[in-house]
Coordinates of C-alpha atoms and ligand atoms in Angstrom, one line a residue:
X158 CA 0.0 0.0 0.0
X159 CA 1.2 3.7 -1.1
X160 CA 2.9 5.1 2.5
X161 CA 0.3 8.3 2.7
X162 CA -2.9 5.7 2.1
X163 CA -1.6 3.4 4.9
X164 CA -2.8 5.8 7.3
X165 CA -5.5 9.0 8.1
X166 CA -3.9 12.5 9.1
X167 CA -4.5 13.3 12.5
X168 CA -2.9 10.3 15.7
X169 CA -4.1 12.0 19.0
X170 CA -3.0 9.3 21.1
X171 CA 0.5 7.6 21.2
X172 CA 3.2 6.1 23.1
X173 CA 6.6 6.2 23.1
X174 CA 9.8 4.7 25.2
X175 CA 9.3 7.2 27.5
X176 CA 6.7 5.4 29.1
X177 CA 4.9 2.3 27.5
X178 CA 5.3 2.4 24.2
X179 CA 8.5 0.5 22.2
X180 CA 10.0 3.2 20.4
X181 CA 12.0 6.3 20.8
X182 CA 10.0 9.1 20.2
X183 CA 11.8 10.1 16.9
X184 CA 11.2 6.3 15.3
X185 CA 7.7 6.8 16.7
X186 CA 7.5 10.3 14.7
X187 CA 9.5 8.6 11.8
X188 CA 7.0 5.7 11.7
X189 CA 4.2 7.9 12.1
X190 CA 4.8 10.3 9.0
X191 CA 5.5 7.3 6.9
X192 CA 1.8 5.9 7.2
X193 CA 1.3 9.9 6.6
X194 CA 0.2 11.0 9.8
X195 CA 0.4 14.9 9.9
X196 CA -0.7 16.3 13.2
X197 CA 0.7 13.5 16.5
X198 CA -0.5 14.1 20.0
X199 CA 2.8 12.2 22.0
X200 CA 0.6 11.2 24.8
X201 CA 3.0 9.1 27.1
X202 CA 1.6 8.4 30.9
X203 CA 2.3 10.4 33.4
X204 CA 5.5 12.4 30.9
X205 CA 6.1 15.3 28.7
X206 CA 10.0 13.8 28.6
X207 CA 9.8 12.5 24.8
X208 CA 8.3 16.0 23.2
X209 CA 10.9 17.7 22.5
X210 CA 12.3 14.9 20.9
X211 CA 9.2 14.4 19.0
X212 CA 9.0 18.0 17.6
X213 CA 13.1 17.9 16.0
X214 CA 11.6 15.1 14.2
X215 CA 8.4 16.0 13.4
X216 CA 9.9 19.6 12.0
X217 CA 12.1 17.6 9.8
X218 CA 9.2 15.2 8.3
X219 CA 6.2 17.9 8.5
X220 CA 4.4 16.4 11.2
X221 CA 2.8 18.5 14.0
X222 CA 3.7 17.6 17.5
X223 CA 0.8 18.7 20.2
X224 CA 2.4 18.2 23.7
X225 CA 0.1 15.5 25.5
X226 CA 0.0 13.0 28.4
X227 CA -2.4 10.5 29.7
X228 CA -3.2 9.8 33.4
X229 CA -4.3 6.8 34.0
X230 CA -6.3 6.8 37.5
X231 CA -7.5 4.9 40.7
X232 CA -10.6 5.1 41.5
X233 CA -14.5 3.0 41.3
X234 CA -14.4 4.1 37.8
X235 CA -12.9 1.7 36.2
X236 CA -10.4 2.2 34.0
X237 CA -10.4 6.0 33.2
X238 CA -7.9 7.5 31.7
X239 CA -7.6 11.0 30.7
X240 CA -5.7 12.8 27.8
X241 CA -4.5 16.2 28.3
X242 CA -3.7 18.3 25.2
X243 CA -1.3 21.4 24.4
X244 CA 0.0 21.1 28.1
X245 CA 3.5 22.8 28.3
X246 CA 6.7 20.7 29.1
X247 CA 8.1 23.1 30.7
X248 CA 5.8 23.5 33.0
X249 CA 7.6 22.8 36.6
X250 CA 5.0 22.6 38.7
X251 CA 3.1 20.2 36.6
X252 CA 6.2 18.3 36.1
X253 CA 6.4 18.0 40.0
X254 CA 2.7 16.3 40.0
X255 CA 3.9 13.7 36.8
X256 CA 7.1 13.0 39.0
X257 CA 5.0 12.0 41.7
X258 CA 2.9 10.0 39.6
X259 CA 6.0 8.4 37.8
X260 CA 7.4 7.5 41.4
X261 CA 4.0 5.7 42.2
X262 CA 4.5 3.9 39.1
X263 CA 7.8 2.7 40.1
X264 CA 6.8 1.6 43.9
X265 CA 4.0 -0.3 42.3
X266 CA 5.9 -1.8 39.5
X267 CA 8.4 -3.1 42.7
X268 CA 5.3 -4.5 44.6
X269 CA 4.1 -6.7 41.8
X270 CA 7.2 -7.8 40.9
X271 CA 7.9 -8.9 44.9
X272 CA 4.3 -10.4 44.4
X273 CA 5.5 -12.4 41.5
X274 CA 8.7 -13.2 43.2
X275 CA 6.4 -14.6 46.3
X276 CA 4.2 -16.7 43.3
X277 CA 7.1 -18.0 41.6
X278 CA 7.9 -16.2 38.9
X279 CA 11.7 -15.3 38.8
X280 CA 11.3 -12.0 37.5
X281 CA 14.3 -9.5 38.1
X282 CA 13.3 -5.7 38.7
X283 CA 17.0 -4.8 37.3
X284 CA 15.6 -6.2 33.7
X285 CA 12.3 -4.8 34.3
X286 CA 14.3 -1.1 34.4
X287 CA 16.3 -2.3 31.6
X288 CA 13.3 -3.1 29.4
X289 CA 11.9 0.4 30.3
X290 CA 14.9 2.5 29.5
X291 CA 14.2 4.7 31.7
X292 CA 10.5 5.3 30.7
X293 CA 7.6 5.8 33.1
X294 CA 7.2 2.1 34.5
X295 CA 4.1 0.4 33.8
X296 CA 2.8 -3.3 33.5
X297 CA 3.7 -3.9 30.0
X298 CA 7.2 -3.5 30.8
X299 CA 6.4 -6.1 33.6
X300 CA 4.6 -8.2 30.5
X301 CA 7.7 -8.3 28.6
X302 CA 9.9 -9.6 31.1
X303 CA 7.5 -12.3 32.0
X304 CA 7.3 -13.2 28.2
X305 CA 10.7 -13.6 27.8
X306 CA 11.1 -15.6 30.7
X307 CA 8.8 -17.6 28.8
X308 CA 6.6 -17.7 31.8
X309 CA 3.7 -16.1 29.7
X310 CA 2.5 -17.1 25.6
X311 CA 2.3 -13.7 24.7
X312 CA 2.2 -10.3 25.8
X313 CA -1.5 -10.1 26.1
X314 CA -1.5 -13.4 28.5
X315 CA 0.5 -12.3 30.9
X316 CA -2.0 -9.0 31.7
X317 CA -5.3 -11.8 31.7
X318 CA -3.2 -14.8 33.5
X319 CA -1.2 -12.3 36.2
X320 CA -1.2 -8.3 36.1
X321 CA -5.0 -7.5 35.1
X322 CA -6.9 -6.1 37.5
X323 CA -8.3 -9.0 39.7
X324 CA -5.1 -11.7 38.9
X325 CA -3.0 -12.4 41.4
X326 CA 0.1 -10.2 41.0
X327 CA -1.9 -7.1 40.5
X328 CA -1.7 -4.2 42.9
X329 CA -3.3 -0.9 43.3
X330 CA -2.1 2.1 42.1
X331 CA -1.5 4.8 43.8
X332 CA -2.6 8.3 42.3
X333 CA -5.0 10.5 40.8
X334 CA -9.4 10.0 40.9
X335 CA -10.5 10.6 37.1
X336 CA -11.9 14.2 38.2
X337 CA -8.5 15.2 39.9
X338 CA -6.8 14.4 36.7
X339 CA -9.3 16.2 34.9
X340 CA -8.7 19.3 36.9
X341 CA -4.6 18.9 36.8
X342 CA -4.7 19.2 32.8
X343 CA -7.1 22.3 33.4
X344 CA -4.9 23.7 36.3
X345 CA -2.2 23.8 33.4
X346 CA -3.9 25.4 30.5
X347 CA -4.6 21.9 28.8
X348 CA -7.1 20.2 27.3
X349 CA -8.3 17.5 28.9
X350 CA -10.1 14.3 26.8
X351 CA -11.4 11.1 28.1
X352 CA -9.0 7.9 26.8
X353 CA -11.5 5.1 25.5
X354 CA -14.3 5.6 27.7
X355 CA -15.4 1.8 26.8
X356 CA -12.7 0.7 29.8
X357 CA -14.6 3.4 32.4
X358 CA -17.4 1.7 34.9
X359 CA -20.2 3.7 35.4
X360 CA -19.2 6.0 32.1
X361 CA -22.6 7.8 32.4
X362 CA -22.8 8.7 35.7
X363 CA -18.8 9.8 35.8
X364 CA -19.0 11.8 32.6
X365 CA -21.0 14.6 33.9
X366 CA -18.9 15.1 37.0
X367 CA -15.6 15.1 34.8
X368 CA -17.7 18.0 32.3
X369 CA -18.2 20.2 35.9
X370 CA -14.8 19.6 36.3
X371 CA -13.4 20.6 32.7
X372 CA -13.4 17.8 30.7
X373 CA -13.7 18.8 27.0
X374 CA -13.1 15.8 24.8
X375 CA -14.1 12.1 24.6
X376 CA -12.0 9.5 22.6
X377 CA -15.1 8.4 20.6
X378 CA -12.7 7.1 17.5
X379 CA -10.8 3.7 18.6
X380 CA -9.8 1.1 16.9
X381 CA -11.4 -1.3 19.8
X382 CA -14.5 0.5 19.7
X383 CA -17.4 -1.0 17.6
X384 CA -19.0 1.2 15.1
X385 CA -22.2 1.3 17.5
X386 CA -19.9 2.4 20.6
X387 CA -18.5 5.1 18.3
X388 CA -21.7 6.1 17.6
X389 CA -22.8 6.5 20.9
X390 CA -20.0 8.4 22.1
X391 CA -20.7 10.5 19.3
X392 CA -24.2 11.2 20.8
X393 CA -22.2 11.9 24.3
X394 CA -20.3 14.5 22.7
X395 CA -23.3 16.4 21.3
X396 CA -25.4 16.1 24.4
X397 CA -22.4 17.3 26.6
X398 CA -20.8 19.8 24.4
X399 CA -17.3 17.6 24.3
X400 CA -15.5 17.3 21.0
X401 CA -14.7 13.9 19.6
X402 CA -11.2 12.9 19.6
X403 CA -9.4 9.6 18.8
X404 CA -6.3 7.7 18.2
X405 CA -4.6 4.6 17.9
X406 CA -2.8 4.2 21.4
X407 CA -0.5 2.7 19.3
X408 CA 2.6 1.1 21.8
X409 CA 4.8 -0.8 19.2
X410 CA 3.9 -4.2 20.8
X411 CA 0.8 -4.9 18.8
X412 CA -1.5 -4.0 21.4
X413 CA -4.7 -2.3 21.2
X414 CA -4.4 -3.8 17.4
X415 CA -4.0 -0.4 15.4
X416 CA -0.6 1.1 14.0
X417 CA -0.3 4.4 13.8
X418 CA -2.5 6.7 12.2
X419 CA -5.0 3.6 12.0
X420 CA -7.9 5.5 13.3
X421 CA -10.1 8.2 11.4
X422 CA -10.2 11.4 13.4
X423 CA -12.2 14.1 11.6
X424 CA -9.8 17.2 10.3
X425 CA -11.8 20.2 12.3
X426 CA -10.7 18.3 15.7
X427 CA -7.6 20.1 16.0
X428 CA -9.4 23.5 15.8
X429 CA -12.0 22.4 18.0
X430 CA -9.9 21.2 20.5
X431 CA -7.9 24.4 20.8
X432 CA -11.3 26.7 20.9
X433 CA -11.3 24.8 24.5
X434 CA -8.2 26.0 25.6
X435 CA -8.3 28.3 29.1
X436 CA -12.1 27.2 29.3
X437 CA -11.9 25.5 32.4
Ligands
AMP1392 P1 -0.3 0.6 34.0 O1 -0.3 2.1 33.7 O2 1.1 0.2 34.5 O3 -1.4 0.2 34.8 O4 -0.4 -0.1 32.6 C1 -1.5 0.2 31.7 C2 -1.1 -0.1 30.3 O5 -1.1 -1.5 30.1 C3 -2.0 0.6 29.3 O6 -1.2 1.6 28.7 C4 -2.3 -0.5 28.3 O7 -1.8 -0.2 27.1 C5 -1.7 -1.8 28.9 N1 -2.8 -2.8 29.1 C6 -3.7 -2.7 30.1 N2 -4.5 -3.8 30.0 C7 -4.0 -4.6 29.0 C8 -4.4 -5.9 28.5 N3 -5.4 -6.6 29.0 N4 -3.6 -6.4 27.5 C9 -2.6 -5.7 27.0 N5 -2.2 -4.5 27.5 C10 -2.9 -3.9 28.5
FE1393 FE1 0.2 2.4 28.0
FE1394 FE1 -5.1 4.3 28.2
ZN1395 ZN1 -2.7 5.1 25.9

């Protein structure tokens, strides 16, 4: 397939080395202009560290940079994430809060690998850091060392047999309810969007305390949602006043099953999404 067919224009969601993802930010920039994405929201959890980065290469290959991060939270909520856009990396004070929040990630990253130690697995926390190279910890480093310690079958089994929510090596995480993150991103002039609300429990009841709070996006366009949960995010836009974003969460492991630039995302999002700016 021609390069600029393989993919659609605008990625608002995607990970790099420094956190989850398996790429340096410029390979991730490199990868992404060669499907012929042209506007990339680097949305790393909990770090603004690969942006500048992002932007040297994205200036060389014409593809816009917006400065993003998603903050994955702890709460009865499920899993809700939150996507903040157009946040500034050098921003100390925020960077203060995503240190804190990348130090939780590291205590909790130790925990359930002493909880895997306890259940047998022999995983090491020195390869764990390795894998991560110096990335925000998360679980998928901690799925990659158990797949190469050929403990798991794939990458995917490890998170349903071991570090999904509920399995046995899983622990909590320490950090942010979905409304304070919403707030953070506001706090900081950004743009805060809800991550594929399919993972959130209780979507309907939460979504109107995030709006109250500042939320001004939902991730409607995913490649794991089904045309009819696209749809009805759609209709949660409208009635809430949100703009519809999307993305491919793309990672580099195969996960989430879209590369980037896989997802449509309409081309008036960009302008919508910075009307919201300082609207808190
Ligand atoms: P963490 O922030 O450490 O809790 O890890 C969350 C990350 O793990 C997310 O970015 C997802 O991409 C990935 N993840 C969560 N659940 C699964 C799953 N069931 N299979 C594969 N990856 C997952
Ligand atoms: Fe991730
Ligand atoms: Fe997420
Ligand atoms: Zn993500």
């Amino acid at each position: 397939m021609d390069a600029i067919a393989a993919g659609y224009a605008i990625d608002l969601h995607t990970h790099s080395l420094r956190s989850d993802g398996a790429l340096t930010p410029e390979d991730l920039v490199r990868r992404a202009a060669g499907r012929g994405v042209r506007i990339q929201a680097l949305s790393d959890h909990d770090t603004l560290a690969g942006v500048a980065a992002a932007v040297v290469t994205g200036n060389e290959l014409g593809v816009r940079i917006i400065p993003a991060t998603e903050l994955n939270t702890e709460s009865e909520w499920g899993d809700a994430h939150v996507l903040g856009y157009f946040i500034d990396p050098a921003d100390a004070e925020l960077e203060d809060r995503l240190r804190w929040l990348r130090e939780n990630r590291g205590r909790r990253i130790e925990l359930m690998v002493e909880k895997l130690n306890v259940l047998g697995y022999a995983v090491d926390l020195a390869r764990v850091l390795d894998i991560a190279q110096g990335g925000a910890l998360g679980r998928p480093h901690l799925a990659q060392a158990l797949f190469e310690k050929g403990y798991v079958k794939s990458y995917d089994d490890a998170f349903s047999t071991l570090i999904a929510k509920d399995s046995p090596a899983y622990v909590q995480r320490v950090g942010l309810t979905p409304i304070e993150a919403v707030t953070l991103v506001r706090e900081h002039g950004g743009v805060p969007s809800l991550a594929h609300p399919g993972t959130v429990v209780g979507l309907d009841e939460l979504l109107p305390k995030l709006v109250a709070a500042g939320l001004a996006g939902i991730e409607a366009y995913y490649g794991e949602h089904t045309p009819e949960m696209t749809a009805r995010c759609l209709d949660r836009a409208r009635r809430l006043d949100l703009v519809p974003t999307g993305g491919s969460d793309f990672h580099g492991r195969g996960e989430h099953g879209t590369d980037l630039g896989g997802v449509f995302v309409p081309p008036e999002t960009i302008e919508r999404l910075e009307s919201r700016r300082g609207r808190a």
